[in-house]
């Protein structure tokens, strides 16, 4: 008998625009001693389904319309709030996506850790504290004795997620629900946390539900996989069945969206469009403090027509390099030669002229568009500013851009909040291309998007790159994505370039230890 | 943390000095000397008076002499009550005003905080609407209107409570305290409701619920502290407002406190009294602001650490 | 929505701007609409008072004295036999004028100050905001009382003094807005397009900072009106023969035992206006989705 057996579960939400069915009569099983992954894109209902089992959804607006969820012989959906509370945190525990916000900033880590134990079991504070120390050591925190009385802000993201895991396991639950536990973390940290969860699960032989939007993340750890789309379960099966013989078209689409392979290198020698020499961008950290060396003595070239990938974890300075090239942050030292002109010294009209030739596509399509301007205004602004179109012809120019980025012309007078993330990113691409630039910096342009959308946007960028004859600097934390799109790759670590080469060269024979670590951390390496 | 406290104290000094300076010169440049209104004062008497109050010295020297007196805690003599010093008047009025203010603050924090927290637990229900509507009335009903209305209703119409005085008849402290505290209770209710709603939507509240804690523990252990920090930060400004409000309340209820002395001094053009009281009250307000700032920072471990290092 | 291949933008379907969206939300908020209606009515009455008032401003009827509401005097008369409705209408002109003018003063100074500090940043910002911090710590209520005592009850001075207090919060809000907007990627995008700073401020910063400013302005007016009424009540604000609601309430409070209507009607006028402004402000805050700041 499975540990948890969900049948016919339906959850509705009452919204401003009427009733929406978020979870539509789904069913799945979770076996004890196995990891069951629930995969789906944002809005697929994967989290809602799990939260509804534990009574963690606000009612209203949510309402559970039908279903059963047998756990340990009892139907969770029929239990009173009091009975559910006895199960929450004792028999079923949870960890969440963002470890930065999930711990109470006003309480010490130790007190939060001990809380489930003190509440659910008859133990003294002393016993609870000892148990907490044991667990902190088990999840890999150095020196638990001194860290237990610290506050969450004194921990890094990865460490906080370890604390969350310890907190979930302190009552030895039978079932652990992990909701995107690694999405907010860097790749190398993600690999560590995934390993930790798998290890603890094996050791305790408990059931785990692992919720994720990313199939590749669960490729190494999941035993069973449940695929959800728009509130429905579209496919269920063991890992092998899903990865090797997926039947449902949506699952196939998800698999196809995992970036794989590397771009064929172009052998034709090309001239350098951009030469970066000894670039330093430092940020002041207040009087007396050492400046933060975000970019520290970096040199490289970008050839005309190529896509150069820039890879690194958060804090590696990869975004700052892109912004330095475009003069969005002040450069401390060094030069950036664009077609022979030093960009770092340009002023006034010359700078404006240069800005026309280099543009940027940003990470967050929700923040990169002015919410008060319609698509028309957003796209018309650069066209008019640089005199690319006149007042008379601007309308046709805007409509052509809409066509180029694959947006229906009928949407031209709509506002950013009326679009999905992928559509917004198309608008942002359109704005960047409006000035007919020669060079574009793309700063994590797909990392805020769902996987299937990610693939579409990448294809669009490649196609437009060819059409417009663009040179591109593609900044990303995701090695697989970069390998897919870039001709050459630069690996950054703490503001310095540690290695560079073609995708294949880096993947097959990395020279530096850090590059090797990065490669090993890529989730689902076997799929590539 | 101590560095932060000391740092803030040091920052308060120029503020207090500025208050003293501005007040001093404002009062001195006021049109019409303090003895001009008295009819036909004999020139010799006037000169003697002016000498007594150091008005015959150049302005700069007057200022320095005043600062010197202040440094020794001497606020100078009163113009209107010959023979009495400003210190004595303040000493007489302060205990009354302090007691009134303390009760009003108690009313504001207890009633307001409770109403706000209760309202936040069930937003958009009767439990929210009723206290928040009362709070809205409290915000829109100025002290000087609420006071007379309360007197009219409970004092004159129902004859339940005395209409004036302080400590003379049992129960005469109730109406003034309520009147003075009401508006701030209303503000605190709104602040604490907003603060609690903000905190209750945080991810860590979901974590607390996922641990299986009962809702009241989620609120008291996890939400209250963060939710009430804005209220603590508001206590400084509230204190300043209460002092100003005491001018009105003490006038309405004929309470012999600092506020009423101040208003009387203003009408009598008792310049040394105005100057002395302003300096005294301002210093008090600056210090109280400081206190509520420090308290709010201390409640937040993150800020505590930041200030500890800085 | 079908993707017809349009040839002109005019044919495209009109989107819903955030302003339109906010207006739609505001229209559903009955209390806010009530506030807007009351406010509009009071402003109109105040503007037209010289023509609408039933009696002359200074018309006395000492024989009549204080009389309760009647057919001739809807809201009764004061001890000099002056029509209370007329008094309230004229008093409202002053009270509203103080509220709006002083808020306008605060708005102009505060927004400019905050925008400059937030946009220029660096040392200029540090100095400008340090000054605001220092002024913030000053006990202004007491200072205004002092000013009124020293310089006599001068209406212009009152405007300036109140405006000078209220701009501080406005400056802080505006600076916070500009600072957080500056870091938004759409502003970076505007910079990389090559727009001039002036255009960036005008097209990208101001429209996005406007929401909180509107909300806070609406909520500043009632607090300014309260301040004026407070001073007038103490006898330190508007002085006779001019009148304001605060002054009328002060007179009413003196004689409330015998003539309660002299307290109740001016009090009602002031309270109703404050209600209207606060409801409108709260409604705007919800409609424009401004996170709780100030308050």
PDB file of C-alpha atoms in Angstrom, chain B residues 48-244:
ATOM      1  CA  UNK B  48      15.795  97.646  36.267  1.00  0.00           C
ATOM      2  CA  UNK B  49      13.509  94.934  34.940  1.00  0.00           C
ATOM      3  CA  UNK B  50      15.453  94.681  31.732  1.00  0.00           C
ATOM      4  CA  UNK B  51      18.673  94.376  33.664  1.00  0.00           C
ATOM      5  CA  UNK B  52      17.165  91.650  35.783  1.00  0.00           C
ATOM      6  CA  UNK B  53      16.246  89.695  32.679  1.00  0.00           C
ATOM      7  CA  UNK B  54      19.520  90.596  30.956  1.00  0.00           C
ATOM      8  CA  UNK B  55      17.664  92.374  28.173  1.00  0.00           C
ATOM      9  CA  UNK B  56      20.150  95.250  28.294  1.00  0.00           C
ATOM     10  CA  UNK B  57      22.992  93.087  27.043  1.00  0.00           C
ATOM     11  CA  UNK B  58      23.758  92.616  23.315  1.00  0.00           C
ATOM     12  CA  UNK B  59      21.854  89.680  21.781  1.00  0.00           C
ATOM     13  CA  UNK B  60      24.934  87.501  21.393  1.00  0.00           C
ATOM     14  CA  UNK B  61      25.843  87.851  25.023  1.00  0.00           C
ATOM     15  CA  UNK B  62      22.274  87.171  26.072  1.00  0.00           C
ATOM     16  CA  UNK B  63      22.430  83.963  24.061  1.00  0.00           C
ATOM     17  CA  UNK B  64      25.700  82.840  25.557  1.00  0.00           C
ATOM     18  CA  UNK B  65      24.513  83.656  29.054  1.00  0.00           C
ATOM     19  CA  UNK B  66      21.333  81.677  28.391  1.00  0.00           C
ATOM     20  CA  UNK B  67      23.340  78.688  27.176  1.00  0.00           C
ATOM     21  CA  UNK B  68      25.459  78.956  30.299  1.00  0.00           C
ATOM     22  CA  UNK B  69      22.372  78.883  32.493  1.00  0.00           C
ATOM     23  CA  UNK B  70      20.975  75.959  30.529  1.00  0.00           C
ATOM     24  CA  UNK B  71      24.152  73.992  31.016  1.00  0.00           C
ATOM     25  CA  UNK B  72      23.494  74.282  34.749  1.00  0.00           C
ATOM     26  CA  UNK B  73      19.887  73.247  34.248  1.00  0.00           C
ATOM     27  CA  UNK B  74      18.578  76.762  34.893  1.00  0.00           C
ATOM     28  CA  UNK B  75      15.797  77.792  32.527  1.00  0.00           C
ATOM     29  CA  UNK B  76      15.624  81.332  33.903  1.00  0.00           C
ATOM     30  CA  UNK B  77      12.960  83.368  35.698  1.00  0.00           C
ATOM     31  CA  UNK B  78       9.406  83.834  34.507  1.00  0.00           C
ATOM     32  CA  UNK B  79       8.368  87.216  33.133  1.00  0.00           C
ATOM     33  CA  UNK B  80       4.815  87.027  34.330  1.00  0.00           C
ATOM     34  CA  UNK B  81       5.145  85.335  37.670  1.00  0.00           C
ATOM     35  CA  UNK B  82       7.797  87.453  39.326  1.00  0.00           C
ATOM     36  CA  UNK B  83       9.829  85.549  41.799  1.00  0.00           C
ATOM     37  CA  UNK B  84       9.070  82.187  40.254  1.00  0.00           C
ATOM     38  CA  UNK B  85      11.478  80.447  37.964  1.00  0.00           C
ATOM     39  CA  UNK B  86      10.591  78.500  34.833  1.00  0.00           C
ATOM     40  CA  UNK B  87      12.100  75.469  36.534  1.00  0.00           C
ATOM     41  CA  UNK B  88       9.559  75.726  39.332  1.00  0.00           C
ATOM     42  CA  UNK B  89       6.654  76.031  36.909  1.00  0.00           C
ATOM     43  CA  UNK B  90       7.832  73.055  34.927  1.00  0.00           C
ATOM     44  CA  UNK B  91       8.363  71.078  38.094  1.00  0.00           C
ATOM     45  CA  UNK B  92       4.801  71.858  39.089  1.00  0.00           C
ATOM     46  CA  UNK B  93       3.240  71.013  35.745  1.00  0.00           C
ATOM     47  CA  UNK B  94       5.361  68.113  34.585  1.00  0.00           C
ATOM     48  CA  UNK B  95       4.133  65.372  36.937  1.00  0.00           C
ATOM     49  CA  UNK B  96       0.529  66.043  35.959  1.00  0.00           C
ATOM     50  CA  UNK B  97       1.272  66.092  32.234  1.00  0.00           C
ATOM     51  CA  UNK B  98       3.493  63.042  32.518  1.00  0.00           C
ATOM     52  CA  UNK B  99       0.742  61.088  34.250  1.00  0.00           C
ATOM     53  CA  UNK B 100      -1.846  62.190  31.691  1.00  0.00           C
ATOM     54  CA  UNK B 101       0.512  61.326  28.852  1.00  0.00           C
ATOM     55  CA  UNK B 102       1.319  57.931  30.320  1.00  0.00           C
ATOM     56  CA  UNK B 103      -2.354  57.006  30.649  1.00  0.00           C
ATOM     57  CA  UNK B 104      -3.064  58.244  27.147  1.00  0.00           C
ATOM     58  CA  UNK B 105      -0.139  56.266  25.756  1.00  0.00           C
ATOM     59  CA  UNK B 106      -1.407  53.215  27.597  1.00  0.00           C
ATOM     60  CA  UNK B 107      -4.860  53.708  26.079  1.00  0.00           C
ATOM     61  CA  UNK B 108      -3.305  54.173  22.645  1.00  0.00           C
ATOM     62  CA  UNK B 109      -0.991  51.169  22.715  1.00  0.00           C
ATOM     63  CA  UNK B 110      -3.280  48.694  24.459  1.00  0.00           C
ATOM     64  CA  UNK B 111      -6.551  49.596  22.759  1.00  0.00           C
ATOM     65  CA  UNK B 112      -4.990  50.408  19.393  1.00  0.00           C
ATOM     66  CA  UNK B 113      -2.623  47.470  19.284  1.00  0.00           C
ATOM     67  CA  UNK B 114      -5.302  45.022  20.327  1.00  0.00           C
ATOM     68  CA  UNK B 115      -7.813  46.360  17.820  1.00  0.00           C
ATOM     69  CA  UNK B 116      -5.266  46.270  15.010  1.00  0.00           C
ATOM     70  CA  UNK B 117      -4.099  42.727  15.707  1.00  0.00           C
ATOM     71  CA  UNK B 118      -7.649  41.432  16.105  1.00  0.00           C
ATOM     72  CA  UNK B 119      -8.679  43.106  12.846  1.00  0.00           C
ATOM     73  CA  UNK B 120      -5.698  41.678  10.966  1.00  0.00           C
ATOM     74  CA  UNK B 121      -6.506  38.095  11.915  1.00  0.00           C
ATOM     75  CA  UNK B 122      -9.676  38.039   9.840  1.00  0.00           C
ATOM     76  CA  UNK B 123      -9.352  40.683   7.152  1.00  0.00           C
ATOM     77  CA  UNK B 124     -12.534  41.832   5.438  1.00  0.00           C
ATOM     78  CA  UNK B 125     -14.832  40.393   8.069  1.00  0.00           C
ATOM     79  CA  UNK B 126     -16.886  42.031  10.824  1.00  0.00           C
ATOM     80  CA  UNK B 127     -13.914  41.464  13.110  1.00  0.00           C
ATOM     81  CA  UNK B 128     -11.933  43.739  10.789  1.00  0.00           C
ATOM     82  CA  UNK B 129     -14.540  46.287   9.735  1.00  0.00           C
ATOM     83  CA  UNK B 130     -15.890  47.186  13.180  1.00  0.00           C
ATOM     84  CA  UNK B 131     -12.619  48.095  14.938  1.00  0.00           C
ATOM     85  CA  UNK B 132     -11.277  49.742  11.774  1.00  0.00           C
ATOM     86  CA  UNK B 133     -14.394  51.891  11.370  1.00  0.00           C
ATOM     87  CA  UNK B 134     -14.055  52.995  14.982  1.00  0.00           C
ATOM     88  CA  UNK B 135     -10.399  53.739  14.268  1.00  0.00           C
ATOM     89  CA  UNK B 136     -11.386  55.825  11.237  1.00  0.00           C
ATOM     90  CA  UNK B 137     -13.691  57.876  13.436  1.00  0.00           C
ATOM     91  CA  UNK B 138     -10.836  58.278  15.889  1.00  0.00           C
ATOM     92  CA  UNK B 139      -8.588  59.644  13.156  1.00  0.00           C
ATOM     93  CA  UNK B 140     -11.182  62.043  11.799  1.00  0.00           C
ATOM     94  CA  UNK B 141     -12.408  63.270  15.186  1.00  0.00           C
ATOM     95  CA  UNK B 142      -9.947  65.860  16.431  1.00  0.00           C
ATOM     96  CA  UNK B 143      -9.078  65.836  20.120  1.00  0.00           C
ATOM     97  CA  UNK B 144     -10.599  69.270  20.657  1.00  0.00           C
ATOM     98  CA  UNK B 145     -13.922  68.037  19.301  1.00  0.00           C
ATOM     99  CA  UNK B 146     -13.894  64.619  20.927  1.00  0.00           C
ATOM    100  CA  UNK B 147     -13.130  66.129  24.349  1.00  0.00           C
ATOM    101  CA  UNK B 148     -16.124  68.485  24.470  1.00  0.00           C
ATOM    102  CA  UNK B 149     -18.385  65.800  23.000  1.00  0.00           C
ATOM    103  CA  UNK B 150     -17.329  63.279  25.656  1.00  0.00           C
ATOM    104  CA  UNK B 151     -17.870  65.912  28.332  1.00  0.00           C
ATOM    105  CA  UNK B 152     -21.269  66.693  26.888  1.00  0.00           C
ATOM    106  CA  UNK B 153     -22.296  63.042  26.827  1.00  0.00           C
ATOM    107  CA  UNK B 154     -20.707  61.429  29.904  1.00  0.00           C
ATOM    108  CA  UNK B 155     -20.292  64.517  32.054  1.00  0.00           C
ATOM    109  CA  UNK B 156     -23.289  66.710  31.456  1.00  0.00           C
ATOM    110  CA  UNK B 157     -25.920  64.475  29.885  1.00  0.00           C
ATOM    111  CA  UNK B 158     -25.377  61.144  31.663  1.00  0.00           C
ATOM    112  CA  UNK B 159     -23.558  62.626  34.662  1.00  0.00           C
ATOM    113  CA  UNK B 160     -21.363  59.533  34.960  1.00  0.00           C
ATOM    114  CA  UNK B 161     -17.976  61.206  35.084  1.00  0.00           C
ATOM    115  CA  UNK B 162     -16.558  64.511  36.301  1.00  0.00           C
ATOM    116  CA  UNK B 163     -16.115  67.131  33.581  1.00  0.00           C
ATOM    117  CA  UNK B 164     -12.912  68.773  34.802  1.00  0.00           C
ATOM    118  CA  UNK B 165      -9.992  68.572  37.170  1.00  0.00           C
ATOM    119  CA  UNK B 166      -7.206  66.133  37.788  1.00  0.00           C
ATOM    120  CA  UNK B 167      -6.973  63.967  40.878  1.00  0.00           C
ATOM    121  CA  UNK B 168      -9.649  65.914  42.755  1.00  0.00           C
ATOM    122  CA  UNK B 169     -12.635  63.637  42.314  1.00  0.00           C
ATOM    123  CA  UNK B 170     -12.393  59.889  41.641  1.00  0.00           C
ATOM    124  CA  UNK B 171     -12.772  59.168  37.976  1.00  0.00           C
ATOM    125  CA  UNK B 172     -11.785  62.621  36.756  1.00  0.00           C
ATOM    126  CA  UNK B 173      -8.728  61.166  35.031  1.00  0.00           C
ATOM    127  CA  UNK B 174     -10.753  58.900  32.755  1.00  0.00           C
ATOM    128  CA  UNK B 175     -12.131  61.364  30.213  1.00  0.00           C
ATOM    129  CA  UNK B 176      -8.903  63.341  29.659  1.00  0.00           C
ATOM    130  CA  UNK B 177      -6.854  60.170  29.203  1.00  0.00           C
ATOM    131  CA  UNK B 178      -9.376  58.733  26.770  1.00  0.00           C
ATOM    132  CA  UNK B 179      -9.637  61.989  24.848  1.00  0.00           C
ATOM    133  CA  UNK B 180      -5.899  62.373  24.494  1.00  0.00           C
ATOM    134  CA  UNK B 181      -5.240  58.716  23.685  1.00  0.00           C
ATOM    135  CA  UNK B 182      -8.090  58.154  21.231  1.00  0.00           C
ATOM    136  CA  UNK B 183      -6.508  59.536  18.064  1.00  0.00           C
ATOM    137  CA  UNK B 184      -3.262  57.679  18.696  1.00  0.00           C
ATOM    138  CA  UNK B 185      -5.112  54.477  19.495  1.00  0.00           C
ATOM    139  CA  UNK B 186      -6.696  54.862  16.071  1.00  0.00           C
ATOM    140  CA  UNK B 187      -3.349  55.404  14.332  1.00  0.00           C
ATOM    141  CA  UNK B 188      -1.770  52.484  16.146  1.00  0.00           C
ATOM    142  CA  UNK B 189      -4.726  50.273  15.262  1.00  0.00           C
ATOM    143  CA  UNK B 190      -4.226  51.045  11.575  1.00  0.00           C
ATOM    144  CA  UNK B 191      -0.464  50.682  11.780  1.00  0.00           C
ATOM    145  CA  UNK B 192      -0.549  47.376  13.607  1.00  0.00           C
ATOM    146  CA  UNK B 193      -3.211  45.998  11.282  1.00  0.00           C
ATOM    147  CA  UNK B 194      -1.138  46.886   8.225  1.00  0.00           C
ATOM    148  CA  UNK B 195       2.035  45.572   9.866  1.00  0.00           C
ATOM    149  CA  UNK B 196       0.421  42.293  10.868  1.00  0.00           C
ATOM    150  CA  UNK B 197      -1.163  41.758   7.445  1.00  0.00           C
ATOM    151  CA  UNK B 198       2.229  42.314   5.849  1.00  0.00           C
ATOM    152  CA  UNK B 199       3.926  39.826   8.152  1.00  0.00           C
ATOM    153  CA  UNK B 200       1.156  37.244   7.926  1.00  0.00           C
ATOM    154  CA  UNK B 201       1.691  37.049   4.169  1.00  0.00           C
ATOM    155  CA  UNK B 202       5.389  36.242   4.579  1.00  0.00           C
ATOM    156  CA  UNK B 203       6.807  32.864   3.688  1.00  0.00           C
ATOM    157  CA  UNK B 204       8.026  32.160   7.198  1.00  0.00           C
ATOM    158  CA  UNK B 205       4.465  32.222   8.496  1.00  0.00           C
ATOM    159  CA  UNK B 206       3.727  29.403   6.057  1.00  0.00           C
ATOM    160  CA  UNK B 207       6.753  27.581   7.470  1.00  0.00           C
ATOM    161  CA  UNK B 208       5.363  28.004  10.985  1.00  0.00           C
ATOM    162  CA  UNK B 209       2.009  26.615   9.882  1.00  0.00           C
ATOM    163  CA  UNK B 210       3.698  23.706   8.140  1.00  0.00           C
ATOM    164  CA  UNK B 211       5.255  22.828  11.488  1.00  0.00           C
ATOM    165  CA  UNK B 212       1.760  22.200  12.800  1.00  0.00           C
ATOM    166  CA  UNK B 213       1.717  25.101  15.264  1.00  0.00           C
ATOM    167  CA  UNK B 214      -1.778  26.238  16.250  1.00  0.00           C
ATOM    168  CA  UNK B 215      -2.779  29.573  14.787  1.00  0.00           C
ATOM    169  CA  UNK B 216      -2.495  31.513  18.065  1.00  0.00           C
ATOM    170  CA  UNK B 217       1.102  30.373  18.415  1.00  0.00           C
ATOM    171  CA  UNK B 218       1.821  31.295  14.831  1.00  0.00           C
ATOM    172  CA  UNK B 219       0.558  34.785  15.625  1.00  0.00           C
ATOM    173  CA  UNK B 220       2.184  35.274  19.013  1.00  0.00           C
ATOM    174  CA  UNK B 221       5.507  33.565  18.380  1.00  0.00           C
ATOM    175  CA  UNK B 222       6.132  34.343  14.739  1.00  0.00           C
ATOM    176  CA  UNK B 223       4.054  37.300  13.568  1.00  0.00           C
ATOM    177  CA  UNK B 224       3.678  39.710  16.467  1.00  0.00           C
ATOM    178  CA  UNK B 225       7.252  40.862  16.701  1.00  0.00           C
ATOM    179  CA  UNK B 226       7.660  41.799  13.068  1.00  0.00           C
ATOM    180  CA  UNK B 227       4.141  43.166  12.845  1.00  0.00           C
ATOM    181  CA  UNK B 228       4.544  45.542  15.761  1.00  0.00           C
ATOM    182  CA  UNK B 229       7.911  47.042  14.829  1.00  0.00           C
ATOM    183  CA  UNK B 230       6.192  49.859  12.897  1.00  0.00           C
ATOM    184  CA  UNK B 231       4.158  50.614  16.009  1.00  0.00           C
ATOM    185  CA  UNK B 232       7.284  50.870  18.133  1.00  0.00           C
ATOM    186  CA  UNK B 233       8.865  53.183  15.575  1.00  0.00           C
ATOM    187  CA  UNK B 234       5.689  55.298  15.715  1.00  0.00           C
ATOM    188  CA  UNK B 235       5.907  55.781  19.482  1.00  0.00           C
ATOM    189  CA  UNK B 236       8.390  58.643  19.094  1.00  0.00           C
ATOM    190  CA  UNK B 237       6.177  60.761  16.830  1.00  0.00           C
ATOM    191  CA  UNK B 238       3.167  59.719  18.915  1.00  0.00           C
ATOM    192  CA  UNK B 239       4.836  61.095  22.017  1.00  0.00           C
ATOM    193  CA  UNK B 240       5.392  64.450  20.327  1.00  0.00           C
ATOM    194  CA  UNK B 241       1.762  64.446  19.237  1.00  0.00           C
ATOM    195  CA  UNK B 242       0.575  63.587  22.724  1.00  0.00           C
ATOM    196  CA  UNK B 243       2.458  66.522  24.178  1.00  0.00           C
ATOM    197  CA  UNK B 244       0.870  68.889  21.689  1.00  0.00           C
TER     198      UNK B 244
END
